Coordinates of C-alpha atoms in Angstrom, one line a residue:
Chain A
M1 CA 262.7 53.9 -31.1
S2 CA 264.2 57.1 -29.8
N3 CA 264.4 60.3 -31.6
I4 CA 267.6 61.3 -29.7
H5 CA 270.4 60.5 -32.0
K6 CA 274.0 61.3 -31.3
D7 CA 276.5 59.9 -33.7
Y8 CA 280.0 60.9 -32.9
I9 CA 281.5 59.4 -36.1
G10 CA 278.7 60.9 -38.2
S11 CA 279.5 64.4 -36.8
K12 CA 283.1 64.1 -37.7
F13 CA 282.3 62.6 -41.1
G14 CA 280.1 65.5 -41.9
M15 CA 282.7 68.0 -40.8
W16 CA 285.4 66.4 -43.0
L17 CA 283.1 66.6 -46.0
F18 CA 282.6 70.3 -45.1
L19 CA 286.4 70.8 -45.0
F20 CA 286.6 69.3 -48.5
T21 CA 284.2 71.9 -49.7
E22 CA 286.3 74.6 -48.1
I23 CA 289.4 73.4 -49.9
L24 CA 287.4 73.4 -53.2
L25 CA 286.2 76.9 -52.5
F26 CA 289.8 78.1 -52.2
G27 CA 290.6 75.7 -55.1
G28 CA 288.8 78.0 -57.5
L29 CA 291.3 80.8 -56.4
F30 CA 294.3 78.5 -56.6
I31 CA 293.3 77.7 -60.2
L32 CA 293.3 81.4 -61.0
Y33 CA 296.6 81.8 -59.2
S34 CA 298.3 79.1 -61.1
T35 CA 296.9 80.2 -64.5
Y36 CA 298.0 83.8 -63.9
L37 CA 301.4 82.8 -62.5
H38 CA 302.0 80.9 -65.7
K39 CA 300.9 83.9 -67.7
Y40 CA 302.8 86.6 -65.8
P41 CA 305.9 84.9 -64.1
A42 CA 308.1 88.0 -64.2
E43 CA 305.5 90.4 -62.8
F44 CA 304.5 88.0 -60.1
H45 CA 308.2 87.8 -59.1
L46 CA 308.6 91.6 -58.9
A47 CA 305.3 92.2 -57.1
G48 CA 305.9 89.3 -54.7
K49 CA 309.2 90.9 -53.5
E50 CA 307.2 93.9 -52.3
L51 CA 305.4 91.8 -49.6
N52 CA 307.0 91.7 -46.2
V53 CA 308.2 88.2 -45.4
Y54 CA 308.6 89.0 -41.7
F55 CA 304.9 90.0 -41.4
G56 CA 303.8 86.9 -43.3
G57 CA 306.3 84.7 -41.4
G58 CA 305.1 86.1 -38.1
N59 CA 301.6 85.3 -39.0
T60 CA 302.5 81.8 -40.0
V61 CA 304.1 81.2 -36.6
A62 CA 301.0 82.7 -34.9
L63 CA 298.6 80.4 -36.7
V64 CA 300.6 77.2 -36.4
T65 CA 301.1 77.9 -32.7
S66 CA 297.4 78.5 -32.3
S67 CA 296.7 75.1 -33.9
L68 CA 299.0 73.5 -31.3
F69 CA 297.0 75.1 -28.5
M70 CA 293.8 74.0 -30.1
A71 CA 295.0 70.4 -30.2
M72 CA 296.1 70.7 -26.5
S73 CA 292.7 72.1 -25.6
I74 CA 291.1 69.0 -27.0
S75 CA 293.5 66.7 -25.2
A76 CA 292.8 68.6 -21.9
I77 CA 289.0 68.1 -22.2
Q78 CA 289.5 64.5 -23.1
K79 CA 291.3 64.1 -19.8
G80 CA 288.5 66.0 -18.1
D81 CA 290.5 69.2 -17.3
K82 CA 287.9 71.9 -18.0
R83 CA 290.1 74.8 -16.7
L84 CA 293.1 73.9 -18.8
A85 CA 290.9 73.3 -21.9
I86 CA 289.5 76.8 -21.5
I87 CA 293.0 78.4 -21.0
F88 CA 294.4 76.6 -24.1
L89 CA 291.4 77.6 -26.2
G90 CA 291.7 81.2 -24.9
I91 CA 295.3 81.3 -26.1
T92 CA 294.1 79.9 -29.5
L93 CA 291.7 82.8 -29.7
A94 CA 294.3 85.4 -28.7
L95 CA 296.6 84.1 -31.4
A96 CA 293.8 84.4 -33.9
F97 CA 293.5 88.1 -33.0
V98 CA 297.3 88.5 -33.2
F99 CA 297.0 87.2 -36.8
L100 CA 294.2 89.6 -37.7
I101 CA 295.9 92.6 -36.1
N102 CA 299.1 91.8 -37.9
K103 CA 297.1 91.5 -41.1
Y104 CA 295.5 94.9 -40.5
F105 CA 298.9 96.5 -40.3
E106 CA 300.2 94.6 -43.3
W107 CA 297.2 95.7 -45.5
G108 CA 297.3 99.1 -44.0
A109 CA 300.9 99.6 -45.1
K110 CA 299.9 98.6 -48.7
F111 CA 297.0 100.9 -48.7
H112 CA 299.3 103.7 -47.4
H113 CA 301.5 103.1 -50.5
G114 CA 298.4 103.4 -52.7
I115 CA 298.2 99.7 -53.4
Y116 CA 294.6 98.5 -53.1
P117 CA 292.2 97.1 -55.8
D118 CA 291.4 99.5 -58.5
S119 CA 293.7 102.2 -57.0
P120 CA 295.2 104.8 -59.5
T121 CA 298.7 103.8 -58.4
L122 CA 298.0 100.1 -59.0
L123 CA 296.4 100.6 -62.3
Q124 CA 299.5 102.3 -63.6
R125 CA 301.5 99.1 -62.9
P126 CA 302.0 96.3 -65.5
K127 CA 298.9 93.9 -65.8
G128 CA 300.6 91.0 -64.1
E129 CA 301.2 93.1 -61.0
I130 CA 297.6 94.3 -60.9
I131 CA 296.5 90.6 -61.0
F132 CA 299.1 89.6 -58.4
F133 CA 297.8 92.2 -55.9
G134 CA 294.2 91.4 -56.9
L135 CA 294.8 87.8 -56.0
Y136 CA 296.7 88.7 -52.9
F137 CA 293.8 90.8 -51.5
V138 CA 291.1 88.4 -52.5
M139 CA 292.9 85.2 -51.2
T140 CA 294.3 86.6 -48.0
G141 CA 291.0 88.5 -47.5
L142 CA 288.9 85.4 -47.9
H143 CA 291.3 83.6 -45.5
G144 CA 291.0 86.5 -43.1
I145 CA 287.2 86.1 -43.1
H146 CA 287.7 82.5 -42.3
V147 CA 290.0 83.4 -39.3
L148 CA 287.2 85.7 -38.1
V149 CA 284.5 83.1 -38.5
G150 CA 286.8 80.5 -36.7
A151 CA 287.4 83.0 -33.9
S152 CA 283.7 83.5 -33.5
I153 CA 283.1 79.8 -33.3
I154 CA 285.9 79.5 -30.7
I155 CA 284.2 82.2 -28.5
Y156 CA 281.0 80.2 -28.7
V157 CA 282.7 77.0 -27.8
L158 CA 284.4 78.7 -24.9
F159 CA 281.0 79.5 -23.5
M160 CA 279.9 75.9 -24.1
L161 CA 283.0 74.7 -22.2
K162 CA 282.2 77.0 -19.4
N163 CA 278.6 75.7 -19.2
E164 CA 279.9 72.1 -19.4
K165 CA 277.8 71.5 -22.6
V166 CA 281.1 70.5 -24.0
N167 CA 282.7 68.1 -21.5
K168 CA 284.8 65.0 -21.1
D169 CA 282.1 62.7 -22.5
D170 CA 280.8 65.0 -25.3
F171 CA 283.4 67.1 -26.9
V172 CA 282.7 66.6 -30.6
L173 CA 281.8 70.3 -31.0
L174 CA 285.3 71.2 -29.8
E175 CA 286.9 68.6 -31.9
N176 CA 285.0 69.8 -35.0
T177 CA 286.0 73.4 -34.2
G178 CA 289.6 72.1 -34.0
L179 CA 289.3 70.5 -37.4
Y180 CA 288.0 73.8 -38.9
W181 CA 290.7 75.7 -37.2
H182 CA 293.4 73.4 -38.6
L183 CA 291.9 73.9 -42.0
V184 CA 292.2 77.7 -41.7
D185 CA 295.8 77.1 -40.6
L186 CA 296.4 74.7 -43.5
I187 CA 295.1 77.1 -46.1
W188 CA 297.4 79.8 -44.8
I189 CA 300.4 77.4 -45.0
Y190 CA 299.7 77.3 -48.7
L191 CA 299.0 81.0 -49.1
F192 CA 302.2 82.1 -47.4
P193 CA 304.7 80.5 -49.8
L194 CA 302.6 81.3 -52.8
F195 CA 302.6 85.0 -52.2
Y196 CA 305.7 85.6 -50.0
L197 CA 308.3 83.0 -50.9
I198 CA 308.2 81.1 -54.2
V199 CA 307.4 83.8 -56.7
Chain B
M1 CA 284.0 94.9 -70.6
P2 CA 282.8 91.3 -70.2
F3 CA 279.6 90.6 -68.3
S4 CA 281.6 88.9 -65.6
E5 CA 282.7 92.4 -64.7
F6 CA 279.9 94.7 -65.5
T7 CA 276.2 94.8 -66.3
T8 CA 273.5 97.5 -65.8
T9 CA 271.5 95.3 -63.5
N10 CA 271.9 94.8 -59.8
V11 CA 273.7 91.4 -59.9
S12 CA 275.4 91.8 -56.6
V13 CA 272.2 91.1 -54.5
A14 CA 271.3 88.2 -56.7
V15 CA 274.8 86.6 -56.3
I16 CA 274.5 86.9 -52.5
G17 CA 271.2 84.9 -52.8
V18 CA 273.0 82.3 -55.0
F19 CA 275.8 82.0 -52.5
I20 CA 273.4 81.3 -49.6
L21 CA 271.5 78.8 -51.7
G22 CA 274.9 77.2 -52.4
F23 CA 275.3 76.6 -48.7
S24 CA 272.0 74.8 -48.6
S25 CA 272.9 72.7 -51.5
I26 CA 276.3 71.8 -50.0
L27 CA 274.8 71.0 -46.6
T28 CA 272.1 68.9 -48.2
G29 CA 274.7 66.8 -50.0
L30 CA 276.8 66.5 -46.9
N31 CA 273.8 65.4 -44.9
F32 CA 272.8 62.7 -47.5
I33 CA 276.3 61.3 -47.8
T34 CA 276.7 61.1 -44.0
T35 CA 273.2 59.7 -43.6
V36 CA 273.7 56.9 -46.2
H37 CA 277.0 55.9 -44.5
R38 CA 275.8 56.2 -40.9
L39 CA 272.1 55.5 -40.7
K40 CA 271.6 52.5 -43.0
M41 CA 270.1 49.7 -41.0
P42 CA 273.1 47.4 -40.2
E43 CA 271.7 44.4 -42.1
M44 CA 271.2 46.5 -45.3
K45 CA 274.4 46.1 -47.2
W46 CA 275.4 48.5 -50.0
T47 CA 274.0 46.2 -52.7
K48 CA 270.7 45.9 -50.8
M49 CA 270.0 49.6 -50.9
P50 CA 267.2 50.8 -53.1
L51 CA 268.7 52.3 -56.3
F52 CA 267.0 55.6 -55.6
V53 CA 269.2 55.9 -52.6
W54 CA 272.2 55.1 -54.7
A55 CA 271.2 57.9 -57.1
L56 CA 270.8 60.3 -54.2
Y57 CA 274.1 59.3 -52.9
A58 CA 275.8 60.0 -56.2
T59 CA 274.0 63.3 -56.5
A60 CA 275.0 64.3 -53.0
W61 CA 278.7 63.8 -54.0
I62 CA 278.2 66.1 -57.0
Q63 CA 276.6 68.7 -54.7
V64 CA 279.4 68.5 -52.2
L65 CA 282.2 68.6 -54.8
A66 CA 280.8 71.0 -57.4
T67 CA 278.9 73.7 -55.4
P68 CA 281.9 75.2 -53.7
I69 CA 283.2 76.3 -57.2
L70 CA 279.9 78.1 -57.7
G71 CA 280.5 79.6 -54.3
I72 CA 283.8 81.1 -55.2
T73 CA 282.6 82.1 -58.6
V74 CA 279.7 84.2 -57.3
L75 CA 281.9 85.6 -54.5
L76 CA 284.4 86.7 -57.2
I77 CA 281.5 88.4 -59.2
F78 CA 280.6 90.2 -56.0
V79 CA 284.2 91.4 -55.2
E80 CA 284.8 92.3 -58.8
R81 CA 281.7 94.5 -58.9
M82 CA 282.4 96.0 -55.4
F83 CA 286.2 96.6 -55.7
G84 CA 287.0 96.3 -59.4
I85 CA 289.9 93.9 -58.8
G86 CA 290.1 92.9 -62.5
L87 CA 290.6 89.1 -62.3
F88 CA 288.3 88.7 -65.3
D89 CA 288.9 92.1 -66.9
P90 CA 291.3 92.1 -69.9
A91 CA 292.1 95.8 -69.3
K92 CA 293.6 94.8 -66.0
G93 CA 295.2 91.6 -67.1
G94 CA 292.4 89.3 -66.3
D95 CA 290.9 86.6 -68.6
P96 CA 287.1 86.3 -69.0
I97 CA 287.4 82.8 -70.3
L98 CA 288.6 81.7 -66.9
Y99 CA 285.3 83.1 -65.5
Q100 CA 283.5 80.9 -68.0
H101 CA 285.5 77.9 -66.9
L102 CA 284.7 78.5 -63.2
F103 CA 281.0 79.1 -64.0
W104 CA 280.7 75.8 -66.0
I105 CA 282.8 73.7 -63.6
Y106 CA 279.8 74.0 -61.3
S107 CA 277.0 74.6 -63.8
H108 CA 277.4 71.5 -65.9
P109 CA 277.5 69.1 -63.0
A110 CA 274.4 71.0 -61.8
V111 CA 272.3 69.4 -64.5
Y112 CA 273.4 66.0 -63.2
I113 CA 272.3 67.1 -59.8
M114 CA 268.9 67.6 -61.3
V115 CA 268.6 64.5 -63.4
V116 CA 270.3 61.7 -61.5
P117 CA 267.7 61.7 -58.7
A118 CA 265.0 61.4 -61.5
M119 CA 266.9 58.4 -62.9
G120 CA 266.7 56.9 -59.4
V121 CA 262.9 57.4 -59.3
V122 CA 262.5 55.7 -62.7
T123 CA 264.7 52.8 -61.4
E124 CA 262.2 52.4 -58.5
I125 CA 259.0 52.7 -60.6
I126 CA 259.9 50.4 -63.5
P127 CA 260.5 47.1 -61.6
T128 CA 257.5 47.8 -59.3
F129 CA 255.1 47.9 -62.3
A130 CA 256.9 45.2 -64.2
R131 CA 256.8 42.9 -61.2
K132 CA 260.3 41.9 -62.0
H133 CA 263.6 42.2 -60.3
I134 CA 265.6 45.1 -61.6
F135 CA 267.9 44.1 -64.4
G136 CA 271.6 44.9 -63.7
Y137 CA 271.4 46.2 -60.1
K138 CA 275.1 46.8 -59.8
A139 CA 275.4 48.3 -63.3
I140 CA 272.7 50.9 -62.4
A141 CA 274.2 51.7 -59.0
F142 CA 277.7 52.2 -60.4
S143 CA 276.5 54.1 -63.5
S144 CA 275.1 56.7 -61.1
L145 CA 278.6 57.1 -59.6
A146 CA 280.1 57.1 -63.1
I147 CA 277.8 59.8 -64.2
A148 CA 278.7 61.9 -61.2
F149 CA 282.4 61.4 -61.8
A150 CA 282.5 61.8 -65.6
G151 CA 279.9 64.5 -65.6
S152 CA 282.2 66.6 -63.5
L153 CA 284.9 66.6 -66.2
V154 CA 282.9 67.8 -69.3
W155 CA 282.1 71.4 -68.4
A156 CA 284.0 73.1 -71.2
H157 CA 281.7 71.5 -73.9
H158 CA 279.7 74.7 -73.2
M159 CA 282.6 76.8 -74.4
Y160 CA 283.6 75.4 -77.9
T161 CA 283.1 78.8 -79.4
S162 CA 284.7 80.8 -76.5
G163 CA 288.2 80.8 -78.1
M164 CA 289.8 78.2 -75.9
S165 CA 292.4 75.9 -77.5
D166 CA 291.5 73.2 -80.0
T167 CA 293.2 70.6 -77.8
A168 CA 290.8 71.5 -75.0
V169 CA 287.9 71.3 -77.4
L170 CA 289.0 67.8 -78.5
I171 CA 289.5 66.5 -74.9
F172 CA 286.2 67.9 -73.6
S173 CA 284.3 66.6 -76.6
F174 CA 285.8 63.1 -76.0
L175 CA 284.9 63.2 -72.3
T176 CA 281.3 64.3 -73.2
F177 CA 280.9 61.1 -75.2
I178 CA 282.1 59.1 -72.2
V179 CA 279.2 60.4 -70.1
A180 CA 276.8 59.0 -72.6
I181 CA 277.9 55.4 -71.7
P182 CA 276.7 55.2 -68.1
T183 CA 273.5 57.0 -69.1
A184 CA 272.8 54.4 -71.9
I185 CA 273.6 51.6 -69.4
K186 CA 270.7 52.8 -67.3
V187 CA 268.3 53.1 -70.3
F188 CA 269.1 49.6 -71.5
N189 CA 268.7 48.2 -68.0
W190 CA 265.3 49.8 -67.6
V191 CA 264.2 48.4 -70.9
A192 CA 265.6 45.0 -70.1
T193 CA 263.7 45.1 -66.8
L194 CA 260.4 45.6 -68.6
Y195 CA 261.1 42.8 -71.0
K196 CA 258.9 39.8 -70.2
G197 CA 257.6 41.5 -67.1
S198 CA 254.0 41.4 -65.9
I199 CA 253.5 45.1 -66.7
V200 CA 250.7 47.0 -64.9
I201 CA 250.0 50.4 -66.5
E202 CA 249.6 52.9 -63.7
P203 CA 250.2 56.7 -63.7
P204 CA 253.7 56.5 -62.2
L205 CA 254.8 54.0 -64.9
L206 CA 253.5 56.2 -67.6
Y207 CA 255.7 59.0 -66.3
A208 CA 258.7 56.7 -66.0
L209 CA 258.2 55.4 -69.6
S210 CA 257.9 59.0 -70.9
F211 CA 261.1 59.8 -69.0
I212 CA 263.0 57.1 -71.0
F213 CA 261.5 58.4 -74.3
L214 CA 262.1 62.1 -73.7
F215 CA 265.4 61.8 -72.0
S216 CA 266.7 59.6 -74.8
I217 CA 265.9 62.4 -77.2
G218 CA 267.5 64.9 -74.9
G219 CA 270.6 62.7 -74.5
L220 CA 271.1 62.0 -78.2
T221 CA 270.7 65.6 -79.1
G222 CA 273.3 66.2 -76.4
L223 CA 275.7 64.2 -78.4
I224 CA 275.1 66.4 -81.5
L225 CA 276.0 69.4 -79.3
G226 CA 278.9 67.5 -77.7
S227 CA 280.6 66.9 -81.0
A228 CA 282.9 69.8 -81.7
G229 CA 282.0 70.0 -85.4
T230 CA 278.3 69.9 -85.3
D231 CA 278.2 72.1 -82.2
I232 CA 279.6 75.0 -84.2
H233 CA 276.5 74.8 -86.5
V234 CA 273.9 74.7 -83.7
H235 CA 275.7 76.6 -81.0
D236 CA 273.4 79.2 -79.4
T237 CA 270.4 78.2 -81.4
Y238 CA 267.0 76.9 -80.4
F239 CA 268.4 73.4 -80.9
V240 CA 270.2 73.9 -77.6
V241 CA 267.0 75.1 -76.0
G242 CA 265.1 72.1 -77.3
H243 CA 267.9 69.7 -76.1
F244 CA 267.9 71.3 -72.7
H245 CA 264.2 71.0 -72.2
Y246 CA 264.1 67.4 -73.4
T247 CA 266.7 66.6 -70.7
I248 CA 265.7 68.8 -67.8
F249 CA 261.9 69.0 -68.3
G250 CA 261.5 65.6 -70.0
G251 CA 264.0 64.1 -67.6
T252 CA 263.9 65.9 -64.3
G253 CA 260.4 67.2 -64.7
F254 CA 258.8 63.9 -65.7
G255 CA 260.9 62.0 -63.2
F256 CA 259.6 64.4 -60.5
F257 CA 256.0 64.0 -61.6
G258 CA 256.5 60.2 -61.6
A259 CA 257.8 60.4 -58.1
M260 CA 254.9 62.5 -56.9
H261 CA 252.4 59.9 -58.4
Y262 CA 254.4 57.0 -57.0
W263 CA 254.9 58.1 -53.4
F264 CA 251.7 60.2 -53.1
P265 CA 249.7 57.4 -51.4
K266 CA 252.6 56.8 -49.0
I267 CA 252.9 60.5 -48.1
Y268 CA 249.1 61.2 -47.6
G269 CA 247.6 57.8 -47.2
R270 CA 245.2 58.6 -50.0
M271 CA 245.0 57.9 -53.7
Y272 CA 244.5 60.5 -56.4
N273 CA 242.0 60.0 -59.2
K274 CA 243.9 57.6 -61.4
K275 CA 241.8 58.2 -64.5
L276 CA 242.4 61.9 -64.3
A277 CA 246.1 61.3 -63.6
V278 CA 246.3 59.3 -66.9
I279 CA 244.4 62.0 -68.8
S280 CA 246.6 64.8 -67.5
W281 CA 249.7 62.7 -68.2
A282 CA 248.6 62.2 -71.8
I283 CA 247.9 66.0 -72.3
L284 CA 251.2 66.8 -70.7
F285 CA 253.1 64.4 -72.9
V286 CA 251.5 65.5 -76.1
G287 CA 251.9 69.2 -75.3
F288 CA 255.5 68.7 -74.3
N289 CA 256.5 67.3 -77.7
I290 CA 254.5 69.9 -79.6
L291 CA 256.2 72.6 -77.6
Y292 CA 259.8 71.4 -77.7
F293 CA 260.2 69.3 -80.9
P294 CA 259.8 72.3 -83.2
M295 CA 262.6 74.0 -81.3
L296 CA 265.0 71.3 -82.4
V297 CA 263.9 71.8 -86.0
I298 CA 264.0 75.7 -86.2
G299 CA 267.3 75.5 -84.2
M300 CA 268.7 73.3 -87.0
M301 CA 267.4 75.9 -89.5
G302 CA 269.4 78.6 -87.6
M303 CA 267.0 80.3 -85.2
P304 CA 269.2 81.9 -82.5
R305 CA 268.3 81.6 -78.9
R306 CA 267.5 84.6 -76.6
Y307 CA 265.7 86.7 -79.2
Y308 CA 262.0 87.5 -79.0
D309 CA 261.9 88.4 -82.7
Y310 CA 262.7 86.3 -85.7
L311 CA 262.8 86.0 -89.5
P312 CA 259.6 84.8 -91.4
Q313 CA 261.0 81.3 -92.1
Y314 CA 260.8 80.5 -88.3
H315 CA 257.2 81.5 -88.0
T316 CA 255.5 78.2 -88.4
G317 CA 257.9 76.5 -85.9
H318 CA 257.3 79.2 -83.3
L319 CA 253.5 79.0 -83.9
I320 CA 253.4 75.2 -83.3
S321 CA 255.6 75.6 -80.3
T322 CA 253.3 78.2 -78.8
I323 CA 250.2 76.1 -79.2
G324 CA 252.1 73.2 -77.6
S325 CA 252.8 75.4 -74.6
W326 CA 249.1 75.9 -74.1
I327 CA 248.5 72.2 -74.2
L328 CA 251.4 71.6 -71.8
A329 CA 250.1 74.2 -69.4
T330 CA 246.6 72.5 -69.5
G331 CA 248.1 69.2 -68.6
L332 CA 250.2 70.7 -65.7
L333 CA 247.1 72.5 -64.3
L334 CA 245.0 69.3 -64.5
M335 CA 247.8 67.2 -62.8
F336 CA 248.3 69.6 -60.0
Y337 CA 244.6 70.0 -59.5
N338 CA 244.2 66.3 -59.2
L339 CA 247.1 65.9 -56.7
F340 CA 246.1 68.9 -54.5
K341 CA 242.5 67.9 -54.4
S342 CA 243.4 64.3 -53.4
I343 CA 245.5 65.4 -50.5
K344 CA 242.3 65.9 -48.5
H345 CA 239.7 64.2 -50.6
G346 CA 241.3 61.2 -52.2
E347 CA 240.2 57.7 -51.5
K348 CA 242.0 56.3 -48.4
V349 CA 244.5 53.5 -49.2
G350 CA 246.6 51.0 -47.3
K351 CA 250.3 50.9 -46.7
S352 CA 251.3 49.4 -50.0
P353 CA 249.0 50.2 -52.9
W354 CA 251.5 49.3 -55.7
G355 CA 252.9 46.1 -54.1
A356 CA 256.4 47.5 -54.1
A357 CA 259.2 45.6 -52.3
T358 CA 261.2 48.5 -50.7
L359 CA 261.0 49.1 -47.0
E360 CA 258.9 52.3 -47.0
W361 CA 255.9 50.3 -48.1
T362 CA 255.9 48.3 -44.9
T363 CA 255.1 51.3 -42.7
P364 CA 251.6 52.8 -42.5
S365 CA 250.6 55.6 -44.9
P366 CA 251.1 58.4 -44.0
P367 CA 254.2 57.2 -42.0
P368 CA 254.2 57.9 -38.2
T369 CA 256.7 60.1 -36.5
L370 CA 260.2 58.5 -36.8
N371 CA 258.9 56.7 -40.0
F372 CA 258.4 53.2 -38.6
V373 CA 256.4 51.6 -35.9
G374 CA 259.3 49.9 -34.1
E375 CA 262.6 48.9 -35.7
P376 CA 261.9 47.8 -39.3
K377 CA 263.0 44.4 -40.4
L378 CA 264.7 43.6 -43.7
T379 CA 263.1 40.5 -45.0
R380 CA 263.7 40.9 -48.7
G381 CA 265.8 42.7 -51.3
P382 CA 264.5 46.0 -52.7
Y383 CA 263.3 44.3 -56.0
D384 CA 262.4 40.9 -54.7
Y385 CA 258.6 40.8 -55.4
K386 CA 258.0 37.1 -54.5
G387 CA 255.3 37.0 -51.8
V388 CA 254.8 40.8 -51.6
E389 CA 251.2 41.5 -50.8
E390 CA 249.4 44.4 -52.2
D391 CA 247.6 46.4 -49.6
E392 CA 245.2 48.7 -51.5
Q393 CA 242.6 48.7 -48.8
Y394 CA 242.7 51.1 -45.9
T395 CA 242.4 49.3 -42.7

């Protein structure tokens, strides 16, 4: 019997379970969102109009495109093209930073107008708007942390690609990173309409 | 301001600790599920697995599905306290009842995370010492999954007096009764397994039998709390405290002690002093009931929980309870003394001192690195005792 055990399916199985738990983590916030939307539909509508659809839309394009490059990076390593895999993954990383920088300006503009949690300006607003912006900062903030974590993992995998620890025959680490990245993307795809479009 | 927003204590550090522990809980569950699916020996079909593994499998699903909600809840406590967002603060438009919901969505299933593995332990011990095939294998396996599923849908039975709608109270009360069904299925199957078996009384069996007795009291008092009407009478009283300890201590605790006595010789290759084990079990069992039964009584009389002081009519109950706690502590000390001493000084035993039929008893005690000497072979079902040879002697 050997104590070296590599189980490709097992790794992905575990990763998918982990992704379920991530969805459930955000699920708690989605429950709060739906309850408060039901309670304060008019305030949510007014507050939602204050968000900049172009900022949000731009970020959506950045993330979806980054997911495409992530998938292409996996295809490249499957074909054994290390150089191309690194380039595609590097573009994924760059787009992650585009997203975060964009977010920085978006939040910064809100702060500039005095809209941040517990701010005097915000507390003078109707309750539903306080809650809307509260959820906005918490949900996009938690998502932003996920982008940051994802970007850190991508940097790690870039080094693993370079050292050929991730290669044509053993690329499950890259594939799982891709799964995580697509999840980060997916959650944003739900956050974007909830805050910028449908209310 | 509700406690979900503000207390005078430093909760923020504590919730970070809970969040990190939550990760370990999730990753454990994830690991167990993946392991059961991927590392079962190929010839071991799902219906050939030991029922303890089934119980752990069901538990692992609860861990994976419920713990993230705890994660987000404690994260929200943290950001609320740091940034004052107001999601649970009525002054800022928030609703504290939503916090209670989020809290209990995890925290009720959490008690099943504690007790379902103990049920699995009892399911292993009983057929071994009754020398009889487990009664209702599939019913027990699926009841674990049913508890995991239904137990995740009953959380608001902790909130009947929170001010949520009567419709919600009615639905959660109904669902709470549903969970009692798979639990009772297990109890009946254990008793049916014992029926007409060749019962050998050994310390693990005593713990398993006390599990059935104590957990049944815990479960049935749970139904009194689960009914919306009677709950109003005993809500936040010692009755709840008594119920909780009968389920979690009488259930999880005794199941855990049973497991320690059952697998001890496998883990260390030595046997504890069986006579002392029986004595400490008896003290523990008696002390347990003297400690917790009066709580059910004074709870019914109206003794509220979470107060160190009380009216004179509750004095006798508290007195008996306190004496019981001393007896219980004596039993615990004696039990742990016996076990710890036997790790090094117990009599050496062979690989299968109980004559159990599951695979772990075919490997030497303590098991070698990688658990088995060579690939294990599956020659029998987990409860198929025909031809099993006891191996008490150390060779």
